[in-house]
Short mmCIF file of C-alpha atoms and ligand atoms in Angstrom, two decimals:
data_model
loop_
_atom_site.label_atom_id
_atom_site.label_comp_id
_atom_site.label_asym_id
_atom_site.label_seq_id
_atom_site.Cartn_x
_atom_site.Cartn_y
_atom_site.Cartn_z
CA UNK A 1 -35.23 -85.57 -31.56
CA UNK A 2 -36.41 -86.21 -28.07
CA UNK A 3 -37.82 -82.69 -26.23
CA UNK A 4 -38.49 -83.46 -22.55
CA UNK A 5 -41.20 -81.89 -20.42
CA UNK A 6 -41.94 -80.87 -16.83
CA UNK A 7 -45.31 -79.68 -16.05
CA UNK A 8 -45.69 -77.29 -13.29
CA UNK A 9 -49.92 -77.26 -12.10
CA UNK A 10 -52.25 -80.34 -12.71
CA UNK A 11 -55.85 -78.74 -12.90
CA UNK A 12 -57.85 -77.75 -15.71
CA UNK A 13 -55.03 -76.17 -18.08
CA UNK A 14 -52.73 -78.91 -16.35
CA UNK A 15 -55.35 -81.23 -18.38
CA UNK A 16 -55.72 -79.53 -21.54
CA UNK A 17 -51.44 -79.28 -21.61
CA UNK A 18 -50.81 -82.89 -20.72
CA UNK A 19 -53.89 -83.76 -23.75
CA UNK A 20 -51.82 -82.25 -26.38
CA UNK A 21 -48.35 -83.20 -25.01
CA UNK A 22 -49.81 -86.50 -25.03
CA UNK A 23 -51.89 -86.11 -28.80
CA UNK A 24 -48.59 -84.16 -30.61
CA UNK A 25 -46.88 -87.30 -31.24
CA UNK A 26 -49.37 -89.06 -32.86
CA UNK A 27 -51.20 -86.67 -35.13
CA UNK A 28 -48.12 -84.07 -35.78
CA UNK A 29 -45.10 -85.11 -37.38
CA UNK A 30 -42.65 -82.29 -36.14
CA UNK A 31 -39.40 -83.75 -36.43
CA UNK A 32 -39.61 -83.71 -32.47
CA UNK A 33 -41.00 -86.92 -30.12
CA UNK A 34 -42.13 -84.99 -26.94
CA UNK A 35 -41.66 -87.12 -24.10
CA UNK A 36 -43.89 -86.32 -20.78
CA UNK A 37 -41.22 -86.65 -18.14
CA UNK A 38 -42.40 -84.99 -15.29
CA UNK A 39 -45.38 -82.91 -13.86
CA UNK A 40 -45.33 -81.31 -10.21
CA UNK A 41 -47.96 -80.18 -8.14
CA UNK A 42 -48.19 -79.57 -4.53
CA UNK A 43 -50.32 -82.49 -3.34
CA UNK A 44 -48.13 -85.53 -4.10
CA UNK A 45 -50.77 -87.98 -4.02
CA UNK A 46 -53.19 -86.05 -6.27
CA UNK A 47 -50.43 -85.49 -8.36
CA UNK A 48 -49.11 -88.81 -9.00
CA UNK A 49 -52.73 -89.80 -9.85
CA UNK A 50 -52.93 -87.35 -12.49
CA UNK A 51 -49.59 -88.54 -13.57
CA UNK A 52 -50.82 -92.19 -13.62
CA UNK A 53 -53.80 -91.19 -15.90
CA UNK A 54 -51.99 -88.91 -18.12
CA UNK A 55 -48.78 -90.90 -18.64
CA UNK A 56 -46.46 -88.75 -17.16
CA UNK A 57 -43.12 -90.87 -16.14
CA UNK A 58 -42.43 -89.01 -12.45
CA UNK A 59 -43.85 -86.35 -10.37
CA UNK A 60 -42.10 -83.79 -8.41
CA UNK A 61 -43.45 -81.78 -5.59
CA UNK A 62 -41.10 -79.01 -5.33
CA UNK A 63 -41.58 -77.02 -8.59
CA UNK A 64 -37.42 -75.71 -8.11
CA UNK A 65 -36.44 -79.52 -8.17
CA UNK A 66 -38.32 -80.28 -11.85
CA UNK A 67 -36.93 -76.63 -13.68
CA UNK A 68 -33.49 -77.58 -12.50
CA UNK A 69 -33.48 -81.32 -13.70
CA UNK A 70 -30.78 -82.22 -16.27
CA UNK A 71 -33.64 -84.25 -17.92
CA UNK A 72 -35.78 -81.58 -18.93
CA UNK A 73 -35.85 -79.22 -21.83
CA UNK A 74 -38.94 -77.47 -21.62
CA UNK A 75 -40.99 -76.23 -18.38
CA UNK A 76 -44.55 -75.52 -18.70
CA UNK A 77 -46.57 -73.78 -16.49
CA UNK A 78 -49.89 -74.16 -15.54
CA UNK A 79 -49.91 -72.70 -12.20
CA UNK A 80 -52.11 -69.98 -10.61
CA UNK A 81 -51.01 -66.59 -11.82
CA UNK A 82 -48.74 -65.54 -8.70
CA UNK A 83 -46.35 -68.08 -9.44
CA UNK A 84 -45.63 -67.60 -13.20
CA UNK A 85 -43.25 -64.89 -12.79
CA UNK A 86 -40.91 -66.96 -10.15
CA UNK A 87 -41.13 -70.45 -12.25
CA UNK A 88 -40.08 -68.55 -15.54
CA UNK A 89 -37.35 -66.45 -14.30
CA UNK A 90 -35.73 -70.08 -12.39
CA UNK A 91 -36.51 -72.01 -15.66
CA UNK A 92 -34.75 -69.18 -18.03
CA UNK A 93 -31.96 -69.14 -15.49
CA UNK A 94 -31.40 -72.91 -15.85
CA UNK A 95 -31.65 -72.89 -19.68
CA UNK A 96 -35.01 -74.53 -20.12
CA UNK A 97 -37.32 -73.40 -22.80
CA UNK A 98 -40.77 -72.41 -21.03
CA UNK A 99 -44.22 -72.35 -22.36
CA UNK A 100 -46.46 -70.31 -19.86
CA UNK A 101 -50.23 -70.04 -19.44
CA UNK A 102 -51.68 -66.67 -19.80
CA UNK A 103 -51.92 -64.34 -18.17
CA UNK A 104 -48.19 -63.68 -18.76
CA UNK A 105 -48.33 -62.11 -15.65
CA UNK A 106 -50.46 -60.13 -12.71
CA UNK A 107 -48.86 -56.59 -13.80
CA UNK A 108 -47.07 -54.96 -16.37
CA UNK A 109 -44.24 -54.80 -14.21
CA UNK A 110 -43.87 -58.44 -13.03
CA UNK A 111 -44.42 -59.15 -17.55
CA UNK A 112 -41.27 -56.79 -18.41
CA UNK A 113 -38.80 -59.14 -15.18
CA UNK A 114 -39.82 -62.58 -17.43
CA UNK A 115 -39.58 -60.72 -21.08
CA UNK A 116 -35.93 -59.73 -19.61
CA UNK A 117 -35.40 -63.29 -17.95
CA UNK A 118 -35.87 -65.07 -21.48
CA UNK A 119 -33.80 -62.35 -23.28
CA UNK A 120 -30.84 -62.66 -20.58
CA UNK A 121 -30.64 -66.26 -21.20
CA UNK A 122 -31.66 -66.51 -24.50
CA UNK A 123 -34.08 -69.35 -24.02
CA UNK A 124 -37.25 -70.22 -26.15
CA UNK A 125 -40.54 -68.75 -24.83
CA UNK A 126 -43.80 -69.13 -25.83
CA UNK A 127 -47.55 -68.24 -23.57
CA UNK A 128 -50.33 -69.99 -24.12
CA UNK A 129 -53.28 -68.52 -26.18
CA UNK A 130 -54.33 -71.16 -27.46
CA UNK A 131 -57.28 -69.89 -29.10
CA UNK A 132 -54.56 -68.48 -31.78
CA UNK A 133 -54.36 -71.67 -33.11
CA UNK A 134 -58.50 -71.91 -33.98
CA UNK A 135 -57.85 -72.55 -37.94
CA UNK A 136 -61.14 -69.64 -38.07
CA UNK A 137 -58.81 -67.23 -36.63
CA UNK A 138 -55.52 -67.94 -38.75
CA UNK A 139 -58.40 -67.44 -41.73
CA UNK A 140 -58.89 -64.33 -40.45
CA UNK A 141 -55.12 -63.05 -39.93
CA UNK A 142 -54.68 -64.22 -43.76
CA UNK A 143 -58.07 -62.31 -44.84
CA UNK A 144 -56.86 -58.72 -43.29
CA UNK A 145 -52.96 -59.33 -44.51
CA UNK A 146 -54.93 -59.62 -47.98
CA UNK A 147 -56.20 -56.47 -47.64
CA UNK A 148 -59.91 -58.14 -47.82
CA UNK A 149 -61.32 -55.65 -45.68
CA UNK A 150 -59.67 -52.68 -46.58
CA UNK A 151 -59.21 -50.00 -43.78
CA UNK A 152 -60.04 -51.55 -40.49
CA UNK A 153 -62.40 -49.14 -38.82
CA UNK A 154 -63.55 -51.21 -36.22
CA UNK A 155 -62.86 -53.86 -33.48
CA UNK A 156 -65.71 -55.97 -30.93
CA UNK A 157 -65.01 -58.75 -29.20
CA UNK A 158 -66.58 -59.94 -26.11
CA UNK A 159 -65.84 -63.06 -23.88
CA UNK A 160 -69.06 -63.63 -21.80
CA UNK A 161 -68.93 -66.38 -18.84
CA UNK A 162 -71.17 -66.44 -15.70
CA UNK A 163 -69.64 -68.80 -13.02
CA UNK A 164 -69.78 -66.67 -10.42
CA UNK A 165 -73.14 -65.60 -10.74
CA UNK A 166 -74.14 -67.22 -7.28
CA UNK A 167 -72.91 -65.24 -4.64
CA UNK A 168 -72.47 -68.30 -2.96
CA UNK A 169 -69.67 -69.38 -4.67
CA UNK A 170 -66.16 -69.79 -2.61
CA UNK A 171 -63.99 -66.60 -2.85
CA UNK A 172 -61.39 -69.20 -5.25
CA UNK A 173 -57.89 -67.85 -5.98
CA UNK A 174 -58.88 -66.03 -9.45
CA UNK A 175 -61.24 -64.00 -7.39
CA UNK A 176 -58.47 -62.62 -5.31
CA UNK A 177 -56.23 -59.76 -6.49
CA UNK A 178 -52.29 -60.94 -4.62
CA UNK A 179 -52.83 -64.19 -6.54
CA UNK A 180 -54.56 -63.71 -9.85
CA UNK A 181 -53.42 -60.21 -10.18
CA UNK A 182 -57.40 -59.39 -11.96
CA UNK A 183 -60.33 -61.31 -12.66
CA UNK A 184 -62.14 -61.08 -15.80
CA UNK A 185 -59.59 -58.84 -17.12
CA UNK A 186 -56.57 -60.72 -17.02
CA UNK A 187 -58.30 -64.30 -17.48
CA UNK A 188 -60.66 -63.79 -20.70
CA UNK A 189 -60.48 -60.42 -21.13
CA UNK A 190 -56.59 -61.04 -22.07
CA UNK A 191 -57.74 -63.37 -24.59
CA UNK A 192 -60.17 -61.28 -26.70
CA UNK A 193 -57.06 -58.66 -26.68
CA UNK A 194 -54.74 -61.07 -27.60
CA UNK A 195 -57.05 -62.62 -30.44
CA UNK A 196 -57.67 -59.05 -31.83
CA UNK A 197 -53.88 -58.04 -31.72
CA UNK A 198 -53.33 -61.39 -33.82
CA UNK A 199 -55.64 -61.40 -36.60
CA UNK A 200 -55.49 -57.39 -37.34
CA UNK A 201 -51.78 -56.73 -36.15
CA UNK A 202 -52.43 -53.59 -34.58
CA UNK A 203 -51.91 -52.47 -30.62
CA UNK A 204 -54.14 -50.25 -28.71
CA UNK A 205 -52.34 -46.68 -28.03
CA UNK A 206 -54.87 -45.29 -25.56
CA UNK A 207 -57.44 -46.77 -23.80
CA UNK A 208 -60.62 -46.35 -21.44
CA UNK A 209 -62.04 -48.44 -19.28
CA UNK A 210 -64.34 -49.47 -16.43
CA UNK A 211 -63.42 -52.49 -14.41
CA UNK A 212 -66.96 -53.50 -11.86
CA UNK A 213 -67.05 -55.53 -9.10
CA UNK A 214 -70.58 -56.78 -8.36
CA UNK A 215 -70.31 -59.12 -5.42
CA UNK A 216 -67.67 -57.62 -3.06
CA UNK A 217 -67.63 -60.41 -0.35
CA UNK A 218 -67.57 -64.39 -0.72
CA UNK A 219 -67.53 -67.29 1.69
CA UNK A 220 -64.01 -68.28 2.43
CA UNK A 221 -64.74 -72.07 1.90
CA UNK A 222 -61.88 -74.23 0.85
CA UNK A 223 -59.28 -71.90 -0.64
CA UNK A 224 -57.30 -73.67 -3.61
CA UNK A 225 -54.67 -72.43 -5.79
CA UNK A 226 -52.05 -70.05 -5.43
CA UNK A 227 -48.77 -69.76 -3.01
CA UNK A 228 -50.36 -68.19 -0.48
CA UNK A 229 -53.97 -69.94 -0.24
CA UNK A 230 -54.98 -71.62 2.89
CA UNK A 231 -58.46 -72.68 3.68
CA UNK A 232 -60.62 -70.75 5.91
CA UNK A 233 -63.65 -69.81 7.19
CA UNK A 234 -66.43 -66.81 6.94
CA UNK A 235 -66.21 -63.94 4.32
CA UNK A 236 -63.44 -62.52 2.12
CA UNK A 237 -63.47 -59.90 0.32
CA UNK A 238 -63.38 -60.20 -3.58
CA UNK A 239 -60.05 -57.75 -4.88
CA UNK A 240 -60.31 -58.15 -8.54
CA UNK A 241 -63.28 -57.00 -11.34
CA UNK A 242 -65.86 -59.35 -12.52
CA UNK A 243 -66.44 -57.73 -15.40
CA UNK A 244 -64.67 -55.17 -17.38
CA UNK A 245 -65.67 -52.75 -20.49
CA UNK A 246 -62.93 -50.90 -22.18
CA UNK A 247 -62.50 -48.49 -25.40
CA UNK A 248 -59.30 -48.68 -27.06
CA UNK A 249 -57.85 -46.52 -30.43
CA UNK A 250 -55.75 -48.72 -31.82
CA UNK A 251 -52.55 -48.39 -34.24
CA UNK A 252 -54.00 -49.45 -37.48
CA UNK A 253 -56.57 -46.19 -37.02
CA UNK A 254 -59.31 -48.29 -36.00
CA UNK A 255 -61.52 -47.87 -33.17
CA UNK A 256 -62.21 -50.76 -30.66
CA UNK A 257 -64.43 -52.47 -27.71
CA UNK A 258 -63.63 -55.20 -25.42
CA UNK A 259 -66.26 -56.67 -22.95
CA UNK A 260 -65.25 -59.18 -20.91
CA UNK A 261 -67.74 -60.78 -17.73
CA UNK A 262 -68.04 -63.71 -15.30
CA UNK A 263 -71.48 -62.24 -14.86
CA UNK A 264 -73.46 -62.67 -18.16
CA UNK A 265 -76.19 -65.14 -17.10
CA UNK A 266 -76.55 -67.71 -19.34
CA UNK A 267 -73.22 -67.57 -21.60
CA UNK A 268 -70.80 -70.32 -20.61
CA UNK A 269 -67.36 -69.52 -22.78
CA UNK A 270 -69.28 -67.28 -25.12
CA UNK A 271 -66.18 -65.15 -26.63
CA UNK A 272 -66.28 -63.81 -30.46
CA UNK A 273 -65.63 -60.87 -32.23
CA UNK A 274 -66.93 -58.90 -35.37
CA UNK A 275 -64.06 -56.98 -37.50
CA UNK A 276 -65.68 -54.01 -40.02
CA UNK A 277 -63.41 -52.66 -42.61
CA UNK A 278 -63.85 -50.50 -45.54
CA UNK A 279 -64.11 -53.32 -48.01
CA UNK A 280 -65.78 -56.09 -45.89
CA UNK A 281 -66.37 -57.42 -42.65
CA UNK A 282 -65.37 -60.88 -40.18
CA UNK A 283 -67.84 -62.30 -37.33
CA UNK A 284 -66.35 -64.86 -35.36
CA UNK A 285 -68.37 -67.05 -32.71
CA UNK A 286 -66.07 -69.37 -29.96
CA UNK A 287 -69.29 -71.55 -29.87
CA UNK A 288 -69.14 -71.89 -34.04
CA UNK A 289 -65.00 -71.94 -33.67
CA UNK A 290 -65.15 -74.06 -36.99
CA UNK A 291 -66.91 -71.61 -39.04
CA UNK A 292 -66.40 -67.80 -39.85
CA UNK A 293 -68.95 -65.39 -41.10
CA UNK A 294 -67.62 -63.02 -43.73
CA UNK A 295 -69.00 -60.15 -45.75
CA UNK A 296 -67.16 -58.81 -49.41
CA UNK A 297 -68.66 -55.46 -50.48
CA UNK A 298 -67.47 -56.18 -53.77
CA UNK A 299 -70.20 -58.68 -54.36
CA UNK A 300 -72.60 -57.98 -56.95
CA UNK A 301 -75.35 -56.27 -54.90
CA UNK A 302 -77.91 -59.04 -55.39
CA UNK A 303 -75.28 -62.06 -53.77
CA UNK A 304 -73.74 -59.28 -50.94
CA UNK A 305 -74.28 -60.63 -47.91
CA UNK A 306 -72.41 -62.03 -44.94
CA UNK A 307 -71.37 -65.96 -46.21
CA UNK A 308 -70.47 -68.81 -44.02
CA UNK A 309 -67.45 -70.45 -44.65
CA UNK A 310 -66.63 -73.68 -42.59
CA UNK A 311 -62.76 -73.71 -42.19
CA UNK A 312 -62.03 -77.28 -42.72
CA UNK A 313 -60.62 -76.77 -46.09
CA UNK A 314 -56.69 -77.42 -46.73
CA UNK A 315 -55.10 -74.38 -47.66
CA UNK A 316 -57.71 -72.21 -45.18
CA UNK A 317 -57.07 -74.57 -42.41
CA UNK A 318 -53.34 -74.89 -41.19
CA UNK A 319 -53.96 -77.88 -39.37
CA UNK A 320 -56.00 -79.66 -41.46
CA UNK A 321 -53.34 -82.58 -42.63
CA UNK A 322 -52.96 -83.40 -39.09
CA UNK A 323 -56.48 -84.26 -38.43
CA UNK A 324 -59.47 -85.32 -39.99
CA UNK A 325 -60.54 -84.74 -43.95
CA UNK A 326 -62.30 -81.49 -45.08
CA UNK A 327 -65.83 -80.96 -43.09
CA UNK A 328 -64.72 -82.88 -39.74
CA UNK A 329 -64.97 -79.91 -37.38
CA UNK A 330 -62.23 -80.00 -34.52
CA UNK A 331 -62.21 -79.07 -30.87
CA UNK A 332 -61.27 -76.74 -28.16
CA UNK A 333 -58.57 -79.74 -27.01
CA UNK A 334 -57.37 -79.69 -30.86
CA UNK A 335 -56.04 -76.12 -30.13
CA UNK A 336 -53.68 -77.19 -27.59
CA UNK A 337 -52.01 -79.56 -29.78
CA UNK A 338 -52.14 -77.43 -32.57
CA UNK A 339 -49.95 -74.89 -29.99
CA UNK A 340 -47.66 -77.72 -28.68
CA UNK A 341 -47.06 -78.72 -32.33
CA UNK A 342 -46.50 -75.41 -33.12
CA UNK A 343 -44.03 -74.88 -30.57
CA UNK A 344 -41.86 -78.06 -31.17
CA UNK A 345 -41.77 -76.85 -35.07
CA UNK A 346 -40.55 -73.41 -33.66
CA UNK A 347 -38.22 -75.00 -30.95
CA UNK A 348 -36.60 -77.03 -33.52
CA UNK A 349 -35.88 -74.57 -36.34
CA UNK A 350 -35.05 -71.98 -33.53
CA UNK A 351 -37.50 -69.90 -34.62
CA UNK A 352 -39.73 -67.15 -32.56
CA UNK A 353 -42.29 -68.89 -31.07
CA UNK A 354 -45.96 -66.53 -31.39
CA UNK A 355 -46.77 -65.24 -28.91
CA UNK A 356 -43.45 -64.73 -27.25
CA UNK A 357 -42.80 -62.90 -24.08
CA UNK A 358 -42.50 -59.61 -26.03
CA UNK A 359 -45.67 -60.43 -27.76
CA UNK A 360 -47.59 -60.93 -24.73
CA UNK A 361 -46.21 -58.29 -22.92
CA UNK A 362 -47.47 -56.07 -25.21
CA UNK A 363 -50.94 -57.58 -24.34
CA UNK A 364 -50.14 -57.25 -21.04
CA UNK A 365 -48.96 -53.51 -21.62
CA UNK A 366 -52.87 -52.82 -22.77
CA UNK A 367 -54.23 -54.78 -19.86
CA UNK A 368 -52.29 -52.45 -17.35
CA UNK A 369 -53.16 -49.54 -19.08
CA UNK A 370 -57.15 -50.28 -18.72
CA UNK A 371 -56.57 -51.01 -15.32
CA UNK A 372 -54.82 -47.70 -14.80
CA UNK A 373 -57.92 -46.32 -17.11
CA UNK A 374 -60.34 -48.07 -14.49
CA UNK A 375 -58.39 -46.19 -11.17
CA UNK A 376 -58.18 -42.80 -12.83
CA UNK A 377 -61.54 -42.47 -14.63
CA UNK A 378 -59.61 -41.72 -17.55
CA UNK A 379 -58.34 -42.15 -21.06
CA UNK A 380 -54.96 -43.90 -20.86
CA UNK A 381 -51.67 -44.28 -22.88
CA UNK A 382 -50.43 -47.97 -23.66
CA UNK A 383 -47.02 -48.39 -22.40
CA UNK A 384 -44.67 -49.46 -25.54
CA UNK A 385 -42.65 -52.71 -25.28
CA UNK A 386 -39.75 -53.24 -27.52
C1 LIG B 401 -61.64 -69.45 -17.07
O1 LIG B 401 -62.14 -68.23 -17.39
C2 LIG B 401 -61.02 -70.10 -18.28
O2 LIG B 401 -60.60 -71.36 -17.88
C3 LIG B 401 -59.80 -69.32 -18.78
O3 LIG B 401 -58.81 -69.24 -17.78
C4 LIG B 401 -59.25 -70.02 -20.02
O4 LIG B 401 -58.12 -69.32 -20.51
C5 LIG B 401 -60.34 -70.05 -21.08
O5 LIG B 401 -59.88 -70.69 -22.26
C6 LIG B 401 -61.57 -70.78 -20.55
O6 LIG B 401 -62.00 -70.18 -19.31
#
């Protein structure tokens, strides 16, 4: 069966989208042949470039024109956050299934209009955290359903860039709050949530944060991305955190931290997390994404210790028949495809898709809540999302 995609936003998760769209067919055998139909983007001769190099068979430059085309099933978007919200309610509204980057949203609020979009018209839905489909963090969903670590009693995770660093650097759409909604927070911090959510299938119920913004003004340079960017020239000021700390008590009774900075000299996409629990523990490192460190307290004392396992094993590794025999480590592009194949699996059985819209506006529930934590100086309760 033929599923036909539009792709709305050609830069770097435009990329990493039209890579698996264009991998899925060959490595995955889904019962569905996804066929790259269109991809829009503002610029039409940048855009039929990329279309040219990624195989996609027409371009649009009107995003309305490609949701409402009786040639397309799905509508993915890869657009700067203001426009997620607009292109999902349209989409939902003309039937398509959507697949939308995360954030879901810039606000809590803006979430709950596309959760009731998708139910109104009963289309599939599906955001993109891709790092869900790491085989290393499906390992570690299946170790805490086990019951391997007992009680969880605590959560870490930290996701540690440092592109901004130079105060030099243009005041770019993610750094400005009517467009990206946050910074940090709702670009990586997001992640480590939803990562955490996954694997231990608990929510935060009360939060505290701090959100910091260390360089309040940039140069204006050449504005991209976003509805309303426009180049310009001088300073503007910076509207969203660079960096964000935040203390959450979570469902399952376990305590948790989340760290999440553009500032951390030195770390590039340096996310991971450690999970303690009264029987054992899981350490996860983005930069080691094929391997997980875990600790069983139930070893004899002289072999307890934490172990290494490399998740390339079938039966550990979900993914493993579609790609490369046991000890051939995969990529962050593999994660993608392992989503889109995912996805068409889902889409064809009717299934939920994970994460859904009410999935990920549960993360984005937790996000607000810090931000609300970060205004009021204090302790703050998670909204609940049914
Ligand atoms: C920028 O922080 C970014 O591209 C995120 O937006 C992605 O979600 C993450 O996977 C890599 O870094």
């Amino acid at each position: 069966m033929e599923v036909r995609v539009g792709l709305i936003g050609y830069k770097f998760m435009g990329k990493a989208h039209s890579n698996a769209w264009g991998q899925v067919n060959r490595f995955f055998k889904t019962g569905a042949r996804a066929v790259m139909r269109a991809v829009c983007g503002r610029d039409e001769n940048a855009v039929r470039g990329f279309a040219e190099n990624w195989g996609w068979q027409s371009v649009e430059t009107d995003w309305r024109r490609l949701v409402s085309r009786p040639d397309i099933d799905v509508v993915d978007i890869a657009t700067p956050n203001d426009s997620h919200a607009m292109i999902a309610i349209e989409a939902a509204r003309q039937g398509k299934a959507i697949l939308c980057e995360k954030p879901l949203a810039r606000s809590l609020k803006e979430a709950l209009t596309m959760l009731a979009a998708v139910r109104k018209y009963k289309v599939a839905n599906m955001v993109w955290h891709n790092y869900r489909r790491i085989p290393a963090l499906q390992l570690c969903r299946r170790i805490v359903k086990e019951g391997r670590l007992g009680i969880i009693r605590h959560i870490r995770a930290v996701y540690l860039q440092d592109w901004i660093q130079d105060p030099k650097f243009p005041l770019v759409w993610r750094l400005k709050g009517d467009i990206a909604g946050s910074g940090a927070h709702g670009d990586i911090n997001a992640h480590i949530l939803d990562a955490t959510r996954f694997i231990t299938g608990s929510e935060p119920v009360e939060v505290c944060a701090h959100f910091e913004t260390f360089i309040k003004e940039r140069p204006v340079g050449a504005m991209t991305g976003g509805l309303g960017a426009k180049a310009g020239r001088g300073k503007g000021r910076v509207t969203v955190d660079d960096a964000v700390i935040a203390l959450a008590r979570m469902s399952n009774g376990a305590i948790a931290t989340y760290e999440a900075s553009r500032f951390a000299n030195g770390r590039k996409n340096g996310w991971g997390f450690e999970i303690n629990g009264s029987k054992g523990s899981i350490k996860f490192e983005f930069e080691r994404m094929n391997e997980l460190q875990f600790y069983d307290a139930s070893d004899p004392a002289h072999l307890r210790g934490f172990r290494r396992i490399l998740v390339t094993e079938p039966g550990q590794h979900e993914y493993i028949s579609a790609w490369w025999p046991p000890g051939h480590i995969i990529g962050y592009e593999h994660t993608f495809t392992n989503q889109v194949a995912d996805f068409l699996t889902g889409y064809l059985a009717k299934k939920p898709l994970s994460p859904d819209f009410l999935d990920n506006t549960r993360n984005q529930a937790a996000l607000e809540a810090m931000a609300v934590s970060s205004q009021k100086r204090r302790w703050v309760r998670v909204q609940r999302v049914n």
